[in-house]
Coordinates of C-alpha atoms and ligand atoms in Angstrom, one line a residue:
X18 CA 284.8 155.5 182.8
X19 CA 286.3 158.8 181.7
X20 CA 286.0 158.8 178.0
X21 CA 284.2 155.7 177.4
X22 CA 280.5 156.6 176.3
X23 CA 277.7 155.4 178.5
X24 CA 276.0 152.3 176.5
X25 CA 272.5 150.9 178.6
X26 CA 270.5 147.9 177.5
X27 CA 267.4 146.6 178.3
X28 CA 267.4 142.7 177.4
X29 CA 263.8 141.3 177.8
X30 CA 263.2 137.6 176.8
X31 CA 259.8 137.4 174.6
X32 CA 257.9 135.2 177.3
X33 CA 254.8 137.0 176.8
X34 CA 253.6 140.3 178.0
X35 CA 255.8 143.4 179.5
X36 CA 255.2 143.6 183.0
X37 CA 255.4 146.6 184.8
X38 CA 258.9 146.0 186.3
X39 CA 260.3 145.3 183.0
X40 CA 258.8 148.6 182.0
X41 CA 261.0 150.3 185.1
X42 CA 264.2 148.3 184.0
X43 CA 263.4 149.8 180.1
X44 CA 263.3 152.9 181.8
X45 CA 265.3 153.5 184.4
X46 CA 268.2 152.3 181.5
X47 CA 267.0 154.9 179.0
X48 CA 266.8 157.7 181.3
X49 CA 270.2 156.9 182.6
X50 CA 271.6 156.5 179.0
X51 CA 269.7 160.1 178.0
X52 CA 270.8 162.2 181.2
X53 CA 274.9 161.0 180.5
X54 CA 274.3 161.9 176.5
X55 CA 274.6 157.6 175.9
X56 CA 273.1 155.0 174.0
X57 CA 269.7 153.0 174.7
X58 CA 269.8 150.1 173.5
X59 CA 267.3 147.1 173.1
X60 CA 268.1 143.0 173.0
X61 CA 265.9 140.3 172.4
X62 CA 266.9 137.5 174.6
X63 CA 265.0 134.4 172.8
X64 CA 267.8 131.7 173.6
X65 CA 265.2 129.4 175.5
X66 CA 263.5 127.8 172.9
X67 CA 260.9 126.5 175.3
X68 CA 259.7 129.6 176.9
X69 CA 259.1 131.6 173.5
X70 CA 255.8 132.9 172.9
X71 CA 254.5 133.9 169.5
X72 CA 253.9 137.2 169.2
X73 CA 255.4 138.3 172.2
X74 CA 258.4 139.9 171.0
X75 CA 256.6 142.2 168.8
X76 CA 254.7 143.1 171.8
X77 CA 257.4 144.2 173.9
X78 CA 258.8 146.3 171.4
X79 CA 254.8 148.4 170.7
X80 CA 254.7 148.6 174.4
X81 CA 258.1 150.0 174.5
X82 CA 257.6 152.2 171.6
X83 CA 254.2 153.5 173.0
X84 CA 256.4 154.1 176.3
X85 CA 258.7 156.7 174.1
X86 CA 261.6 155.1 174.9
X87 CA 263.1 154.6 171.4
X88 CA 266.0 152.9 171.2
X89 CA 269.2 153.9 169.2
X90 CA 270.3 151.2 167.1
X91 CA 268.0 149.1 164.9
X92 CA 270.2 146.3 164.1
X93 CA 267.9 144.3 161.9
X94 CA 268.3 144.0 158.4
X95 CA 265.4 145.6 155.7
X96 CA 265.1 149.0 157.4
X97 CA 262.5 148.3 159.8
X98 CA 262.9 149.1 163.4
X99 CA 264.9 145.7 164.8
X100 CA 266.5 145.2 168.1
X101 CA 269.5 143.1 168.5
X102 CA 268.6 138.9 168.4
X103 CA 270.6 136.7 170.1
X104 CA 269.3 133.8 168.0
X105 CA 270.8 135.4 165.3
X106 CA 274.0 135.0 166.8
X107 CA 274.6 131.5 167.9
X108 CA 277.7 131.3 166.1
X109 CA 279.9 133.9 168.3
X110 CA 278.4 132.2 171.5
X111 CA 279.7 129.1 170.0
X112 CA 283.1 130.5 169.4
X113 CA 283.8 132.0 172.5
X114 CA 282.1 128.9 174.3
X115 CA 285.3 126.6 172.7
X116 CA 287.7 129.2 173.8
X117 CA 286.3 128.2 177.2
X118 CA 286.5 124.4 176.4
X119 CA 290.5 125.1 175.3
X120 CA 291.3 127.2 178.2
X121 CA 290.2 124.6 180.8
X122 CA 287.2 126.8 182.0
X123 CA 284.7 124.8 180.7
X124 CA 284.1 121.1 180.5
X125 CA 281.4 118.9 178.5
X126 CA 278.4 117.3 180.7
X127 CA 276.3 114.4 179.9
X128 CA 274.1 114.1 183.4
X129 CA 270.6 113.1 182.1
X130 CA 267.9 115.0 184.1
X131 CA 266.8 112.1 185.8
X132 CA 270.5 111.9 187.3
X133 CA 270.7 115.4 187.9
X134 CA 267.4 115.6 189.8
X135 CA 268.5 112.2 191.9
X136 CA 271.2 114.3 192.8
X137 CA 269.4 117.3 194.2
X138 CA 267.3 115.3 196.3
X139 CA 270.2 114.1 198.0
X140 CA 271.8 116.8 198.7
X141 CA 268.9 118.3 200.0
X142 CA 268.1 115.3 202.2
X143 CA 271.7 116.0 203.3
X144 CA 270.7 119.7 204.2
X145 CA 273.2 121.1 201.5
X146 CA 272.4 123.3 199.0
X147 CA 271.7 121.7 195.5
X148 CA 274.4 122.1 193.4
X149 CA 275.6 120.0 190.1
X150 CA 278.1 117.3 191.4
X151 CA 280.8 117.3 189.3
X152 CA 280.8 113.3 187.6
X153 CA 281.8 115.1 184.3
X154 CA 284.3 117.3 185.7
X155 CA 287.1 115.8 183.6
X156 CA 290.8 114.6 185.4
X157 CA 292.7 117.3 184.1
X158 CA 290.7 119.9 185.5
X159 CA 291.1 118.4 189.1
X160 CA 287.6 116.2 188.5
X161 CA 287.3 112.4 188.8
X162 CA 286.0 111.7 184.8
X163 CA 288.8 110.2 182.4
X164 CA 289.1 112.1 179.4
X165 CA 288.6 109.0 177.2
X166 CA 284.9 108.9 178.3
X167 CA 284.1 112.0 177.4
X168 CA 285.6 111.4 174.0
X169 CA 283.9 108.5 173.5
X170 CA 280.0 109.9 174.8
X171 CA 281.1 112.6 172.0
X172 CA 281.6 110.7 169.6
X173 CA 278.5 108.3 170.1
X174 CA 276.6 111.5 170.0
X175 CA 274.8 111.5 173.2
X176 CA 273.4 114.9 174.0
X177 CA 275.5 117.1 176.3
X178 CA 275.7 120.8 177.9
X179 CA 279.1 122.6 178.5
X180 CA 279.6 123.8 182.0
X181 CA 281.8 126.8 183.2
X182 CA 284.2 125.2 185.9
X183 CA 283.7 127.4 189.1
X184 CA 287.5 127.5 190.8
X185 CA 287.7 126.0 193.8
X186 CA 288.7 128.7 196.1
X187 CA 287.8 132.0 194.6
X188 CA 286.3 135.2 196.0
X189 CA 283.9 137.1 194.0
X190 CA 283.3 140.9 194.9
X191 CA 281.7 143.6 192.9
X192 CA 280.7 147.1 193.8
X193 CA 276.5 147.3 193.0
X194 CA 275.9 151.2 192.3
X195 CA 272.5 151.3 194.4
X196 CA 274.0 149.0 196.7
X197 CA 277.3 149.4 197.3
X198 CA 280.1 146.1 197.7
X199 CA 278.9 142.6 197.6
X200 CA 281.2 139.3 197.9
X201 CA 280.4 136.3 197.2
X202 CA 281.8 132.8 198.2
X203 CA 282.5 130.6 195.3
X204 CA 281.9 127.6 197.4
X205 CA 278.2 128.3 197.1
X206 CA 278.4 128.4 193.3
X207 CA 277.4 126.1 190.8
X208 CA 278.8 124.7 187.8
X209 CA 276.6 126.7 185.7
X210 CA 275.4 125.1 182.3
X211 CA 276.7 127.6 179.3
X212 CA 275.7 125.8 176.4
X213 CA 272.5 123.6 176.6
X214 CA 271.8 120.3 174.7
X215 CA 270.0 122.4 172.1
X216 CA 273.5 124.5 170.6
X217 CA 271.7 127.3 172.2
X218 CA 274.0 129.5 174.7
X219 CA 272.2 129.9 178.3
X220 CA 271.0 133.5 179.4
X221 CA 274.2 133.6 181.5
X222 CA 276.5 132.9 178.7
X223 CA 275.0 134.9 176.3
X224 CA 274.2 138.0 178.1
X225 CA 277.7 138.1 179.3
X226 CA 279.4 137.8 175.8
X227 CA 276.8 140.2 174.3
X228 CA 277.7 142.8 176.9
X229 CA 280.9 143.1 176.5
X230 CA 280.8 142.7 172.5
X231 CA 277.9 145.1 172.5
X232 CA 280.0 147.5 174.9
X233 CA 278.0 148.6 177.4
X234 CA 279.2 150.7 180.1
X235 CA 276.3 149.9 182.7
X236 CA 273.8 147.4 183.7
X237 CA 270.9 148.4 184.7
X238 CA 268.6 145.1 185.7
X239 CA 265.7 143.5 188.6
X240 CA 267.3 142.5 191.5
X241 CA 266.1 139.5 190.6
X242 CA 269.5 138.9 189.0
X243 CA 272.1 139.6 192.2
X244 CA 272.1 136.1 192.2
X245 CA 273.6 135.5 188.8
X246 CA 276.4 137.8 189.6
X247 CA 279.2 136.2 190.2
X248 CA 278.8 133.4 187.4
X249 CA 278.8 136.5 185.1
X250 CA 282.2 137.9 186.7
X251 CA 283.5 134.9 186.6
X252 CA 282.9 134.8 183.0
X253 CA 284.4 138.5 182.6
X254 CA 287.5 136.8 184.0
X255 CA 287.8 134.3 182.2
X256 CA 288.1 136.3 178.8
X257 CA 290.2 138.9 180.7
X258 CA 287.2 141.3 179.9
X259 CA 286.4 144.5 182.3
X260 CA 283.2 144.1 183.5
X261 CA 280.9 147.1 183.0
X262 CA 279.1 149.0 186.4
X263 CA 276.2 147.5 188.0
X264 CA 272.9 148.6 189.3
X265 CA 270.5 145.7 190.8
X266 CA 267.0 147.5 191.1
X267 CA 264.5 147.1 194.2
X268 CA 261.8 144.4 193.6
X269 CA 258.4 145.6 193.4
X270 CA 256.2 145.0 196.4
X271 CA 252.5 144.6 196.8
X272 CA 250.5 147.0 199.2
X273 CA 251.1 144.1 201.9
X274 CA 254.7 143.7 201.2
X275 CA 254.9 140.6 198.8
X276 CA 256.4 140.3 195.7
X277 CA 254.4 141.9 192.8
X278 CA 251.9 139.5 191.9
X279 CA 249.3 138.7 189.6
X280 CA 246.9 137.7 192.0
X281 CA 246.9 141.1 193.7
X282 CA 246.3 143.4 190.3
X283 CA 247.9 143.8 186.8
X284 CA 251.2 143.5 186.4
X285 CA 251.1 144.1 182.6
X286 CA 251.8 147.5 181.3
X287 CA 249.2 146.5 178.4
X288 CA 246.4 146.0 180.9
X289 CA 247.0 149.5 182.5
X290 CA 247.2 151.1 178.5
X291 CA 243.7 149.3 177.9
X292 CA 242.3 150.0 181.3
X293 CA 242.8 154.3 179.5
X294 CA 245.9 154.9 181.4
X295 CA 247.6 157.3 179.6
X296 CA 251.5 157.4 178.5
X297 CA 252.7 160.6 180.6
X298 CA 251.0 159.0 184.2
X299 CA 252.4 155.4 183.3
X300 CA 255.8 156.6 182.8
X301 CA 255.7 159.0 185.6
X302 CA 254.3 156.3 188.1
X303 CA 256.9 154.1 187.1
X304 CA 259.3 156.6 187.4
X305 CA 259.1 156.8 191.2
X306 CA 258.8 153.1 191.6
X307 CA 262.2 152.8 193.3
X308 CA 263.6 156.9 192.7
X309 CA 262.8 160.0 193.9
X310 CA 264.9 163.7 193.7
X311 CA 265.9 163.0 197.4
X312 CA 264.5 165.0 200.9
X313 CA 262.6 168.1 200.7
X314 CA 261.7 167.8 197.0
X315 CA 257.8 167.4 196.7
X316 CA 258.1 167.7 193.0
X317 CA 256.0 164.2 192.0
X318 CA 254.7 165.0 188.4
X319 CA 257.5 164.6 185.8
X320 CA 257.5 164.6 181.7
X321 CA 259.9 162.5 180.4
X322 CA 261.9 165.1 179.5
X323 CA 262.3 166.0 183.4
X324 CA 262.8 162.7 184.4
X325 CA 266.1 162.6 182.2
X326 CA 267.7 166.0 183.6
X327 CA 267.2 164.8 186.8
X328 CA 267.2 161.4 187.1
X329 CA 270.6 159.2 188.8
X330 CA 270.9 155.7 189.7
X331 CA 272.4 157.0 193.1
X332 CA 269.2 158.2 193.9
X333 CA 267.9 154.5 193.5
X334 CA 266.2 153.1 196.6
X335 CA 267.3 149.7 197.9
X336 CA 264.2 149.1 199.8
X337 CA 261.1 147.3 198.0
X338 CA 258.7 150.1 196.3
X339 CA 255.1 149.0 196.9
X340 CA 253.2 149.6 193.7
X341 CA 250.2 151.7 194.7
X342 CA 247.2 152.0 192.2
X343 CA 246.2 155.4 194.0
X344 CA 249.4 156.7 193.1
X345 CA 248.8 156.3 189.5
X346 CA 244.8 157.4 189.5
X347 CA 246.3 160.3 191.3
X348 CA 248.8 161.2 188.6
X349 CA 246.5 160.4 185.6
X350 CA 244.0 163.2 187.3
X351 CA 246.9 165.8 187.3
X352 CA 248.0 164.8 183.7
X353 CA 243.8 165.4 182.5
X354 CA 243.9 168.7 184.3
X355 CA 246.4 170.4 182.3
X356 CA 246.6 168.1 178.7
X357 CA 245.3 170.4 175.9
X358 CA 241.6 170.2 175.3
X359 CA 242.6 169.5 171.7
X360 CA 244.7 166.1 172.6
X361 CA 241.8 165.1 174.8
X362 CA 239.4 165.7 172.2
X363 CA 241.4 163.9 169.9
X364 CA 241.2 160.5 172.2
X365 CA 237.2 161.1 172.9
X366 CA 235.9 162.1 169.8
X367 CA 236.2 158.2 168.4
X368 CA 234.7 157.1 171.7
X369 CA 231.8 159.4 171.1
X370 CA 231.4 158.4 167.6
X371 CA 231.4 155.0 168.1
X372 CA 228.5 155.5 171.3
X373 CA 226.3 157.6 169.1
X374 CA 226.8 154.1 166.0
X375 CA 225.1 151.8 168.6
X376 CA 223.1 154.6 170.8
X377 CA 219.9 156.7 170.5
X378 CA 220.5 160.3 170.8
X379 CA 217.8 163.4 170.9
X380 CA 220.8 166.0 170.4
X381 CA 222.0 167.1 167.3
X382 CA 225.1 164.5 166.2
X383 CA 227.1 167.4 164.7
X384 CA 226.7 170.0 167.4
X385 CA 227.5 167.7 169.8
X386 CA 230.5 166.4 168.2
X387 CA 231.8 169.4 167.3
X388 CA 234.4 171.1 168.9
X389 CA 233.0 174.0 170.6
X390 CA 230.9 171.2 172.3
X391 CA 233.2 169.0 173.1
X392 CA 235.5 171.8 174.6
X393 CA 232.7 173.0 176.2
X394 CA 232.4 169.3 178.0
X395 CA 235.7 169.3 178.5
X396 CA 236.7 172.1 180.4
X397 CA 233.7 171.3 182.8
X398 CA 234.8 167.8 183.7
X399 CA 238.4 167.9 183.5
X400 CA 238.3 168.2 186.8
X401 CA 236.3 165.3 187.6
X402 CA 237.0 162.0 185.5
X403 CA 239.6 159.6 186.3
X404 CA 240.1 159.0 182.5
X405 CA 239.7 160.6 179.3
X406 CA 236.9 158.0 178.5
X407 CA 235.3 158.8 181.4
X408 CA 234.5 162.2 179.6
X409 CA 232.1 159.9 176.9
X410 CA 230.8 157.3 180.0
X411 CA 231.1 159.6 183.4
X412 CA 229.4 162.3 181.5
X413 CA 227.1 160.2 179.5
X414 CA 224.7 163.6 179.9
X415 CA 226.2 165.7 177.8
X416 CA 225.5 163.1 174.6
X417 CA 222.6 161.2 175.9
X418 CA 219.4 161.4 177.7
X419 CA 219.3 160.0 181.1
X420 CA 217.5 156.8 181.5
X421 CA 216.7 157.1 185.1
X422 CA 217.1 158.9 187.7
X423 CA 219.1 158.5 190.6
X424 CA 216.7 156.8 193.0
X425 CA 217.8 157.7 196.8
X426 CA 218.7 161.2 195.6
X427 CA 215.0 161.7 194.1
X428 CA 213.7 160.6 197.1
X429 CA 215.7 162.8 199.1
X430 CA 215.1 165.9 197.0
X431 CA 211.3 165.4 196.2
X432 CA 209.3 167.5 198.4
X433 CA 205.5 167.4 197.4
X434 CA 205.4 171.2 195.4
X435 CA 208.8 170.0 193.6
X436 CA 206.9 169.3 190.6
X437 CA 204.8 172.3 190.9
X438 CA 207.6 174.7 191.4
X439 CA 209.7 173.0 188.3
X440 CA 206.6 173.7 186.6
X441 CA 206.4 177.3 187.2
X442 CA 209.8 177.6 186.9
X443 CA 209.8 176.0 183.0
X444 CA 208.5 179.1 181.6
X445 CA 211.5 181.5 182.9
X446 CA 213.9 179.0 181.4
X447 CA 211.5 179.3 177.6
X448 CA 211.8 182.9 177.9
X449 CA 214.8 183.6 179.6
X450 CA 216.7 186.1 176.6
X451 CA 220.0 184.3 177.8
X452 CA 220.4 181.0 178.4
X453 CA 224.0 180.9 179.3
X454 CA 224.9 180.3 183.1
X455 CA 225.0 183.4 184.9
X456 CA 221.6 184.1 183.1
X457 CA 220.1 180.8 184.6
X458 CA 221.9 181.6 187.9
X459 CA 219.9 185.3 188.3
X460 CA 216.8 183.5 186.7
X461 CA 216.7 181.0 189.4
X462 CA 217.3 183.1 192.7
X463 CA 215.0 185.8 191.3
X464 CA 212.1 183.1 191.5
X465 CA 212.8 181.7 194.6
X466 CA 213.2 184.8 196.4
X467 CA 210.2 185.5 196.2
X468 CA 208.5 182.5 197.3
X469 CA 211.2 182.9 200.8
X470 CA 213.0 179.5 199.1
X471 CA 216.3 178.4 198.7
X472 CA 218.1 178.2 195.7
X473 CA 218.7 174.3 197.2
X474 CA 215.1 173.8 196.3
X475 CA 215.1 173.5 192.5
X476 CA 219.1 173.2 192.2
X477 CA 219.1 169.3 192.9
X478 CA 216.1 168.9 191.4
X479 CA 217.3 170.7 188.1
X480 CA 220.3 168.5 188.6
X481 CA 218.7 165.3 188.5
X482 CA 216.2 165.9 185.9
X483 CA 218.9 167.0 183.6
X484 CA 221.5 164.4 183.9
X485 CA 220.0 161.8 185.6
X486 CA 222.6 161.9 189.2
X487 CA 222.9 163.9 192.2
X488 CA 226.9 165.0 191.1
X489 CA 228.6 167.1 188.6
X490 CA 229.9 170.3 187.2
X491 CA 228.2 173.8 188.2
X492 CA 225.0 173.5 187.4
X493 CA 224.0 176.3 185.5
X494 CA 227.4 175.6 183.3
X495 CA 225.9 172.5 182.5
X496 CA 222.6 173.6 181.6
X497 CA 223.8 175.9 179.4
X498 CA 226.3 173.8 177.5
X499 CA 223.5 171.1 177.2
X500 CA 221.3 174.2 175.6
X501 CA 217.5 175.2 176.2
X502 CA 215.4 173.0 174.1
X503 CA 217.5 169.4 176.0
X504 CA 217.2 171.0 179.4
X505 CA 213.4 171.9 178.9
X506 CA 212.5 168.3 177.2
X507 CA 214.2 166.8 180.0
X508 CA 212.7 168.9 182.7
X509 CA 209.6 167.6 181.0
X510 CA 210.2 164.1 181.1
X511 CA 211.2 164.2 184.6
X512 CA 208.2 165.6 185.6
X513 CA 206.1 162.9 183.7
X514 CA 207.8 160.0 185.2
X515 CA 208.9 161.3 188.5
X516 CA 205.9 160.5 191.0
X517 CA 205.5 163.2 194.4
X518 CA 205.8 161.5 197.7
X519 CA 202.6 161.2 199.0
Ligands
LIG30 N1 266.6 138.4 179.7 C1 266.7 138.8 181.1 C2 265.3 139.1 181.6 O1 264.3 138.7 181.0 C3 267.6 140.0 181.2 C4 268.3 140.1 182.5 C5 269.4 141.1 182.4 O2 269.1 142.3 182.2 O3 270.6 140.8 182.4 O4 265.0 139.8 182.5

């Protein structure tokens, strides 16, 4: 390819959501297209009228967009971004499609479905693989069908396909980049329909022409389409086109094994963006679904930027990659730990706002959407929530008073003088000159000292009375962020409500 510059596509059809997979195939093309200083490019395959969903296009292309991989031509006319259509170009499919019909490579078929499906069953009663029989293959293309026939079903109008004419005796061989030569037999290949009964090219047909016209260098698709492979060379050949390189990705595997499914978890990228995934650990996760730098590199967190120095399709897996959810909640931790406090803010702050709309709240609003506060909060929990919402919901405390209290942990750190000691303990907290958290720390082990306690003794209860559950940050960093007068009303209440084991 010396000279030639590198040209990637991803070519969903607008059948309803992006899936995950798709999302790898979008990917994997644009970080291939980046790394070799190439084009990215996007194409709408909406040729089957019958499997378009509205709306669905559009969707692809937020998804994508949200996803950062932009692509780098916007075909579409009126200046708004626009990938390439292919029902906007039914005409060249149409043109190249008669050149097929002239040069003997294709022939006109009128089979009615119930005749074709007749036919399958046969075959398959005969053990043989289902494959279209010919009857319209015409005489001088070595078939059995006069060519008056055909002319005449034209010209009454009946409804027709055109179908490529697979040569008899032909080997098919291409070199996959992930995996290396594959041949194919063209006895086990099929007269595949080109044009259907509705003027609109098949994907094969289409996708063929439009990637050579569209000169790409490399195709970068599922595995899903090995298949196909050798009806697409064979239409290469017949235009006396080069075909471009090819690299047929793993299939995504459930934990067990099976083919990424539905049934075991979400397979659309939108469901992970509503469930608060965020961009960076989608992409990432995705990322290694099928790649990875090669032995001995342990590196697993990547920013896109990374992923494009070093990603290459040789270091594409054949094998299966098993989609594993802990693999992703593992990455979206490492992403909260180090994102800016201002970007996180950014995300909770609406959150927040729209809690405190439908909420009661004891602290002061502004305070506690300010964003000393809301730093405050954040620096304490990064380490602990699995999402940035979970800095709003996880850590409800910080915003709301508890509404109970978490029962087996009350009844585990109740003794009967808990009460009593909070009690005595309320007016060090009134008084204390600094309420920050090394002041509450000394406080605390200078009154239990005393009395030959541990610090354990009040701690959990302290912990419970102010949030409400048995787990969090520090303590004392949490007492101070929630302030003096929350911490003693809620020490308070806890107290009133809180019965002593007998
Ligand atoms: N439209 C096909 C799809 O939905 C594209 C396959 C290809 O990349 O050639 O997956």
């Amino acid at each position: 390819m010396v000279g030639k510059r590198v040209r990637t596509r991803f070519a969903p059809s607008p059948t309803g959501y992006l899936h995950v997979g798709g999302l790898r195939t979008a990917l994997y093309n644009y970080l291939f297209a980046r790394k070799m200083g190439g084009d990215f490019i996007i194409r709408i395959e909406d040729t089957d009228q019958s499997r378009k969903v509205e709306g669905a296009q559009q969707n692809l292309l937020k998804t994508l967009e949200w996803a950062g991989l932009v692509p780098d031509e916007s075909p579409s006319k009126g200046g708004d971004f626009g990938p390439y259509l292919q029902s906007e170009r039914l005409e060249i499919y149409a043109g190249y499609c008669r050149q097929l019909l002239e040069d003997g490579n294709a022939y006109y078929c009128f089979a009615t479905s119930e005749e074709l499906d007749e036919n399958r069953q046969l075959q398959m009663k005969q053990g043989l693989q289902p494959k279209y029989n010919r009857k319209w293959l015409p005489e001088s293309m070595g078939g059995t069908m006069p060519e008056s026939e055909t002319k005449k079903m034209l010209e009454s109008g009946a409804p027709y396909v055109i179908r490529m004419k697979v040569p008899d005796y032909v080997s098919v061989w291409f070199e996959d980049i992930i995996r290396g030569p594959i041949e194919f037999d063209s006895a086990t290949i099929d007269d595949q329909v080109l044009m259907k009964s509705d003027g609109f090219p098949t994907y094969h047909f289409a996708s063929v022409i439009d990637d050579h016209l569209m000169e790409f260098t490399h195709i970068i698709r599922g595995e899903e389409w090995l298949p196909s492979m050798p009806k697409h060379l064979l239409l290469y050949e017949f235009f006396g086109w080069e075909p471009p390189k090819f690299a047929h990705l793993p299939l995504l595997l459930n934990p067990d094994r099976s083919k990424l499914s539905k049934r075991q978890g979400d397979v659309a990228v939108e469901d992970y963006i509503n469930k608060g995934y965020s961009r960076e650990a989608i992409v990432n996760f995705i990322a290694l679904l099928g790649w990875n730098e090669g032995e001995g590199c342990e590196q697993e967190v990547y920013s896109l930027d990374e992923l494009v120095e070093r990603f290459s399709l040789e270091r594409v897996g054949k094998a299966g990659s098993i989609f594993t959810i802990d693999k992703l909640n593992w990455l979206e931790k490492q992403y909260i730990k180090e994102r800016p406090v201002a970007k996180i803010i950014e995300t909770i702050r609406p959150i927040l706002e729209e809690e405190l709309s439908s909420k009661a709240c004891l602290l002061d609003r502004q305070t506690i959407t300010s964003d000393a506060y809301l730093t405050e909060v954040v620096e304490l929990m990064r380490e602990r929530v699995g999402f940035e919402h979970e800095f709003v919901t996880f850590s409800s405390y910080f915003f709301f008073e508890p509404e109970s209290w978490e029962e087996e942990a009350v009844k585990k750190r109740w003794k009967a003088d808990t009460n009593q000691l909070l009690a005595e303990f309320l007016p060090v907290l009134e008084t204390l000159p600094d309420f920050t958290a090394d002041g509450i720390e000394a406080a605390l082990k200078a009154f239990v000292e005393p009395k030959g306690l541990k610090a354990a003794e009040l701690i959990h209860p302290l912990r419970i009375l102010a949030s409400g559950v048995s787990f969090g940050p520090s303590l004392y960093h949490m007492l101070e962020v929630l302030g003096r007068e929350a911490v003693l009303r809620r020490i308070r209440k806890g107290m009133e409500c809180i019965s002593v084991p007998a």
